[in-house]
N, CA, C and O atoms as CSV, one atom per row, in Angstrom:
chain,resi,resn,atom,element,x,y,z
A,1,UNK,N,N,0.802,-1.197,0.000
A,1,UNK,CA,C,0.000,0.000,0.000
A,1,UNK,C,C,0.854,1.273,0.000
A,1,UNK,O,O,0.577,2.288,-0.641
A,2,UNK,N,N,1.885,1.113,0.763
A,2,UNK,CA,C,2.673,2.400,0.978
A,2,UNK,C,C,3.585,3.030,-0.595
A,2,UNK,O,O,4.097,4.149,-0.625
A,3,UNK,N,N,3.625,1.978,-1.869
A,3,UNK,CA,C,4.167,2.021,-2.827
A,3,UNK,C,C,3.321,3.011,-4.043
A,3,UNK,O,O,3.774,3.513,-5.072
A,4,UNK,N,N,1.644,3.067,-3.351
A,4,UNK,CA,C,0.750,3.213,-4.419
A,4,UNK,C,C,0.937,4.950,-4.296
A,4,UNK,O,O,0.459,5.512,-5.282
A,5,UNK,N,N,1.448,5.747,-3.433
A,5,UNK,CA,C,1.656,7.375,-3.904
A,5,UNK,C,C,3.079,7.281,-4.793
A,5,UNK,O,O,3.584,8.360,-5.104
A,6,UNK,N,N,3.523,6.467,-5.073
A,6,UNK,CA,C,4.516,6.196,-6.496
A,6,UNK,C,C,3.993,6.458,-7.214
A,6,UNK,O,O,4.618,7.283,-7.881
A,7,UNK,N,N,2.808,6.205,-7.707
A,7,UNK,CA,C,2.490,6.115,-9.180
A,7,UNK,C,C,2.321,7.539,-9.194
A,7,UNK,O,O,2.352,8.271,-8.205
A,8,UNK,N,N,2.118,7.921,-10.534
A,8,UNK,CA,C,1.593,8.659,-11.233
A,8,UNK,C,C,-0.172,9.049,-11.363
A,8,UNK,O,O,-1.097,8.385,-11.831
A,9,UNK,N,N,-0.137,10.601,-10.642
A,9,UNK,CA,C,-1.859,10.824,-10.388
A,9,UNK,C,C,-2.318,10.840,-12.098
A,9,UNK,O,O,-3.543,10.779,-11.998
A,10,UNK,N,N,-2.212,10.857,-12.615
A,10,UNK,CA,C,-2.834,11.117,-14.235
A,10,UNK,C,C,-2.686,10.061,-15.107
A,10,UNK,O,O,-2.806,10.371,-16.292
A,11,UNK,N,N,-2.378,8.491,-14.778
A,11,UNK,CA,C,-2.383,7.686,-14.841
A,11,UNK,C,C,-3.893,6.910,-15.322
A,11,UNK,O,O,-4.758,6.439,-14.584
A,12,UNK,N,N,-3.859,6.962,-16.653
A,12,UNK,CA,C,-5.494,6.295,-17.284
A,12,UNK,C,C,-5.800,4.472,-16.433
A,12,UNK,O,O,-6.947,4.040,-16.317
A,13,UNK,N,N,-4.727,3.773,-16.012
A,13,UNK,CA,C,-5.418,3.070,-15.318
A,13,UNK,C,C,-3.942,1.882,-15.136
A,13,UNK,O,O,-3.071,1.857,-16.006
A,14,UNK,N,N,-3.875,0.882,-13.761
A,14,UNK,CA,C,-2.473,0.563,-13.604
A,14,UNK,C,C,-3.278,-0.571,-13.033
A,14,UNK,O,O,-4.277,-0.450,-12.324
A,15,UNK,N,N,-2.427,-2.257,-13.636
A,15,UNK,CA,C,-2.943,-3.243,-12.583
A,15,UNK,C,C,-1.335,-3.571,-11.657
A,15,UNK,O,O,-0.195,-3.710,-12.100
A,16,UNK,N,N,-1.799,-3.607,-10.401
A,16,UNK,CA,C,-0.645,-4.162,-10.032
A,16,UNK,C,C,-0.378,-5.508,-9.023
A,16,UNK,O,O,-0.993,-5.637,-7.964
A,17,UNK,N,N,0.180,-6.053,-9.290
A,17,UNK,CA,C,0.320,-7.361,-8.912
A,17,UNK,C,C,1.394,-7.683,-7.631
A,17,UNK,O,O,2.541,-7.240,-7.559
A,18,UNK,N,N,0.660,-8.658,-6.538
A,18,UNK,CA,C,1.975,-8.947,-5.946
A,18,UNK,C,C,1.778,-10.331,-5.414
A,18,UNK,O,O,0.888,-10.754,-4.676
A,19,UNK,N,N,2.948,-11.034,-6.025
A,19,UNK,CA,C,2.832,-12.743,-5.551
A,19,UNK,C,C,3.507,-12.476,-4.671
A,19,UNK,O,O,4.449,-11.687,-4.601
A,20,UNK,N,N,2.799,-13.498,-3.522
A,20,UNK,CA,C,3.786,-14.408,-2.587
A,20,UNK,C,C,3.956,-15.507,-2.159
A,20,UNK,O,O,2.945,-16.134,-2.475
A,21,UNK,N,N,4.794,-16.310,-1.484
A,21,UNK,CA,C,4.392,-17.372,-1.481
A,21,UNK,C,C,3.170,-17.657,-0.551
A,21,UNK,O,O,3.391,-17.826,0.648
A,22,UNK,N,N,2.159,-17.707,-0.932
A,22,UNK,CA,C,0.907,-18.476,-0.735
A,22,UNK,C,C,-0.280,-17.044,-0.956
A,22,UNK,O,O,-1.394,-16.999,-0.434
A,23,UNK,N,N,0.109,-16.351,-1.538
A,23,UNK,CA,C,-0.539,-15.425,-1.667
A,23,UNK,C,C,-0.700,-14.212,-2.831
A,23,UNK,O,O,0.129,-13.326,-3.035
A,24,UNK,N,N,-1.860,-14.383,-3.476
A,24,UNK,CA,C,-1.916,-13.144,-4.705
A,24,UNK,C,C,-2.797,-11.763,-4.763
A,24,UNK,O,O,-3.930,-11.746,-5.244
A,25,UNK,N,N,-2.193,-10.685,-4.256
A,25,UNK,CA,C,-2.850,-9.446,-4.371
A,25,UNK,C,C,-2.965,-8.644,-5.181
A,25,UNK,O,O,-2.286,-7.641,-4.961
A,26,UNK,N,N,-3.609,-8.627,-6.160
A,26,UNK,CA,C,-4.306,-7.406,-7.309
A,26,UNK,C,C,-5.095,-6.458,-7.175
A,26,UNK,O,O,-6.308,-6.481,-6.968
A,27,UNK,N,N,-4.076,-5.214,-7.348
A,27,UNK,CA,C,-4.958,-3.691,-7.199
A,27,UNK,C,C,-4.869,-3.239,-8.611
A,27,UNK,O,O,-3.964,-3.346,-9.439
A,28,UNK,N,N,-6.219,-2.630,-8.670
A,28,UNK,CA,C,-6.638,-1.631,-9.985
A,28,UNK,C,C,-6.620,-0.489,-9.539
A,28,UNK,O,O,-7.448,-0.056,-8.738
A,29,UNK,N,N,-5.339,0.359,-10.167
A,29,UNK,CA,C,-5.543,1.683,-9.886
A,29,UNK,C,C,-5.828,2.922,-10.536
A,29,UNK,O,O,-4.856,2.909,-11.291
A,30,UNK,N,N,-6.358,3.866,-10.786
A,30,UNK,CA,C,-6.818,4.994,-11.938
A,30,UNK,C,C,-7.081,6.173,-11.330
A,30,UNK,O,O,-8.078,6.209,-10.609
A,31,UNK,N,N,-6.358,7.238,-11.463
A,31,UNK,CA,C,-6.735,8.179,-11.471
A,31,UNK,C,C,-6.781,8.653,-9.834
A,31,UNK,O,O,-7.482,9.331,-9.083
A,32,UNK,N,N,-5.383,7.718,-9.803
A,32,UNK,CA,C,-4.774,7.775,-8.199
A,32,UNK,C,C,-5.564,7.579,-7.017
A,32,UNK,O,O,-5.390,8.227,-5.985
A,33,UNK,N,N,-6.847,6.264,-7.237
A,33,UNK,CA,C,-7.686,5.762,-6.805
A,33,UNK,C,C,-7.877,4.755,-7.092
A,33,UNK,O,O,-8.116,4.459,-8.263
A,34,UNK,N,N,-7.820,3.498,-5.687
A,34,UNK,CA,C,-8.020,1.907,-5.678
A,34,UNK,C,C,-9.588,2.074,-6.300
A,34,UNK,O,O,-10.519,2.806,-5.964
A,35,UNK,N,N,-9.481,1.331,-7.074
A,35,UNK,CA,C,-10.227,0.913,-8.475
A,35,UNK,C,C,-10.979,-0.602,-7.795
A,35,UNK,O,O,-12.199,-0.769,-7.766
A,36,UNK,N,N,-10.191,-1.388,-7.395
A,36,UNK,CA,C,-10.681,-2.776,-7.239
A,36,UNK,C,C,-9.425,-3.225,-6.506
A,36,UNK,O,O,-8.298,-2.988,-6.941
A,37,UNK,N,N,-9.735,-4.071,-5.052
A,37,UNK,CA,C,-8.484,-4.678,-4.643
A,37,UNK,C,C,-9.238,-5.939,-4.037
A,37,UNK,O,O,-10.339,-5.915,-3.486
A,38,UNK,N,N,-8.351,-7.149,-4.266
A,38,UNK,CA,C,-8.412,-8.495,-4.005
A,38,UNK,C,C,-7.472,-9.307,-3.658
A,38,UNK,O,O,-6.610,-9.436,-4.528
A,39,UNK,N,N,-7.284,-10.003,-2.557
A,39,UNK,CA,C,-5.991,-10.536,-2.210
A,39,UNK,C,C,-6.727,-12.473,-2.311
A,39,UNK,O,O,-7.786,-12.691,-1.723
A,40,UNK,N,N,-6.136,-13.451,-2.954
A,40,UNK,CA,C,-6.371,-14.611,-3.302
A,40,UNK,C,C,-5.315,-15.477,-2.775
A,40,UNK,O,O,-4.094,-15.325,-2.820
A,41,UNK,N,N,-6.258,-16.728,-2.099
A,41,UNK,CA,C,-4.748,-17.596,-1.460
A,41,UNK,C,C,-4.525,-18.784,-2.377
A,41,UNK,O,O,-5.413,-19.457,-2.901
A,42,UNK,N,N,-3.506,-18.913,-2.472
A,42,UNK,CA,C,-2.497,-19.779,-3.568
A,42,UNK,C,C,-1.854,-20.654,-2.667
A,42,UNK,O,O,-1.348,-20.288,-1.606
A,43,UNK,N,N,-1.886,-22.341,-3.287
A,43,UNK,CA,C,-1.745,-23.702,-2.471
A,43,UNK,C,C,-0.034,-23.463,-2.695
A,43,UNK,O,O,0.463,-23.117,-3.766
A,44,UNK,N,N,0.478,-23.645,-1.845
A,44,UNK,CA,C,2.293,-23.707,-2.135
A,44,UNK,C,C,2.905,-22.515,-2.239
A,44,UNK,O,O,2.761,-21.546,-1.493
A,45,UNK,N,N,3.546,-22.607,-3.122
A,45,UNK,CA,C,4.752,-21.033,-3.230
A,45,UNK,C,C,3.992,-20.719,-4.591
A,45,UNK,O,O,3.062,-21.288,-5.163
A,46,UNK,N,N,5.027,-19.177,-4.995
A,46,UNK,CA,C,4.519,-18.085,-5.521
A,46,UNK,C,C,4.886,-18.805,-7.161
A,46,UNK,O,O,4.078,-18.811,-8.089
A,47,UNK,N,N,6.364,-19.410,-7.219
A,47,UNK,CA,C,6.455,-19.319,-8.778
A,47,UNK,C,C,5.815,-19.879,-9.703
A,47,UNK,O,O,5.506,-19.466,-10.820
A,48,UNK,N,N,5.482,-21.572,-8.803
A,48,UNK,CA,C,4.815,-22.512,-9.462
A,48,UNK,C,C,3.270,-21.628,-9.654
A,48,UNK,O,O,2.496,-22.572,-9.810
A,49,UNK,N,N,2.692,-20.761,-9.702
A,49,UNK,CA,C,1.566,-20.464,-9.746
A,49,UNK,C,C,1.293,-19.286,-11.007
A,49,UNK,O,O,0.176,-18.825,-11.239
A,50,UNK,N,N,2.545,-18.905,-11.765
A,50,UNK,CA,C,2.476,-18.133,-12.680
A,50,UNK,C,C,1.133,-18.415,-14.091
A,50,UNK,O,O,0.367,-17.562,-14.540
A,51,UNK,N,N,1.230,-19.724,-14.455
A,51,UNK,CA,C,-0.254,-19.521,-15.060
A,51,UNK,C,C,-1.217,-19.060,-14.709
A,51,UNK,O,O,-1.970,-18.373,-15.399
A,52,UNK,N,N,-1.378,-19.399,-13.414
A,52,UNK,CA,C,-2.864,-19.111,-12.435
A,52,UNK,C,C,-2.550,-17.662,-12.445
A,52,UNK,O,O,-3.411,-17.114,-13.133
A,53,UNK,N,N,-1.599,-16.699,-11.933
A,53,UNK,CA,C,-1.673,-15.729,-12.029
A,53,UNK,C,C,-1.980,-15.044,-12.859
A,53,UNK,O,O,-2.791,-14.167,-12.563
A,54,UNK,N,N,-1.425,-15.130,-14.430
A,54,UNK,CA,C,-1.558,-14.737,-15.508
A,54,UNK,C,C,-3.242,-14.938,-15.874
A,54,UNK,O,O,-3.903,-14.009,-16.339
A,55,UNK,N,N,-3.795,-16.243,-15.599
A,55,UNK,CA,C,-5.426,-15.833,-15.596
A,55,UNK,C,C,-5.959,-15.287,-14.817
A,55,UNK,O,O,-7.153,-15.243,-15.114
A,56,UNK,N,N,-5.719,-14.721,-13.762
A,56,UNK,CA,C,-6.171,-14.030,-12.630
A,56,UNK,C,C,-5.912,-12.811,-13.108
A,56,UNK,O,O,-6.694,-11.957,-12.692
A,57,UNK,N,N,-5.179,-12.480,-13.755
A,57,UNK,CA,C,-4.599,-10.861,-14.383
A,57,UNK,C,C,-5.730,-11.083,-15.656
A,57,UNK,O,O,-6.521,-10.145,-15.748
A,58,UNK,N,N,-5.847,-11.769,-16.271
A,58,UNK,CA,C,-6.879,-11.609,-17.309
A,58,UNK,C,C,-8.270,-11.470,-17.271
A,58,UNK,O,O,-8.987,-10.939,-18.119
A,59,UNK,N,N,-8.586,-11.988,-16.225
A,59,UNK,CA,C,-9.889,-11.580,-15.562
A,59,UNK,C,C,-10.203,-10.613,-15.408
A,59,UNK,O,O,-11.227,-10.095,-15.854
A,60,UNK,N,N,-8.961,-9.885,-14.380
A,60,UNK,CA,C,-9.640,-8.775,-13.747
A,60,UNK,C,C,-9.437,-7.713,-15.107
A,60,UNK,O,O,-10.151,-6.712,-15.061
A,61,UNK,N,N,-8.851,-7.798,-15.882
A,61,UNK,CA,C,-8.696,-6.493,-16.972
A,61,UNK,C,C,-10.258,-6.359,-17.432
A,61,UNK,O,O,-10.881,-5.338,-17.721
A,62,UNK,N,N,-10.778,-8.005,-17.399
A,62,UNK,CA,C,-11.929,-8.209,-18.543
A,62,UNK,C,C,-12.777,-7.863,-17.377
A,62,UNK,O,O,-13.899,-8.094,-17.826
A,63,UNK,N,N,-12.862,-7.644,-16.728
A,63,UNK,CA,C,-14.015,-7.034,-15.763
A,63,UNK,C,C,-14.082,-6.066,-14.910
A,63,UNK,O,O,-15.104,-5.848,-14.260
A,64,UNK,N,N,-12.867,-5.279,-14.794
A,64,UNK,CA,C,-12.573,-4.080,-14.045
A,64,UNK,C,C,-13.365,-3.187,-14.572
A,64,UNK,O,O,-12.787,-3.011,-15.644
A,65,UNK,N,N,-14.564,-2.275,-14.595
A,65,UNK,CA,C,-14.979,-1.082,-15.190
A,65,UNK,C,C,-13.995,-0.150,-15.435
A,65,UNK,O,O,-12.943,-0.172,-14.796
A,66,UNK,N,N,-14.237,0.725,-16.353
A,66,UNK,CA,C,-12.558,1.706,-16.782
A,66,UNK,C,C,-12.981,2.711,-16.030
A,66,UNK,O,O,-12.286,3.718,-15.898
């Protein structure tokens, strides 16, 4: 959370991702406002889970309102 006054306020829209091991948090951010945040628990560690992530990132693009 403390990373998200990094971004850029004029920013048309940012997903950002953070694996860990056993854990996946995706924030939608726009217009220097949490958009959508979801934290998802993942069986094992972080690397083996990169497909799953990558559809989890595809989701939320396809359903985030802009």
């Amino acid at each position: 959370m403390p990373l998200l006054t990094l971004l850029p306020e004029d920013a048309a829209g940012q997903l950002l991702l953070h694996l860990c091991p056993g854990a996946l948090t995706a924030v939608v951010v726009a217009s220097n406002r949490v958009r959508y945040w979801r934290t998802r628990a993942l069986a094992g560690g972080g690397v083996e889970h990169l497909e799953e992530v990558s559809r989890e990132a595809t989701r939320i693009l396809a359903n985030v309102p802009g």
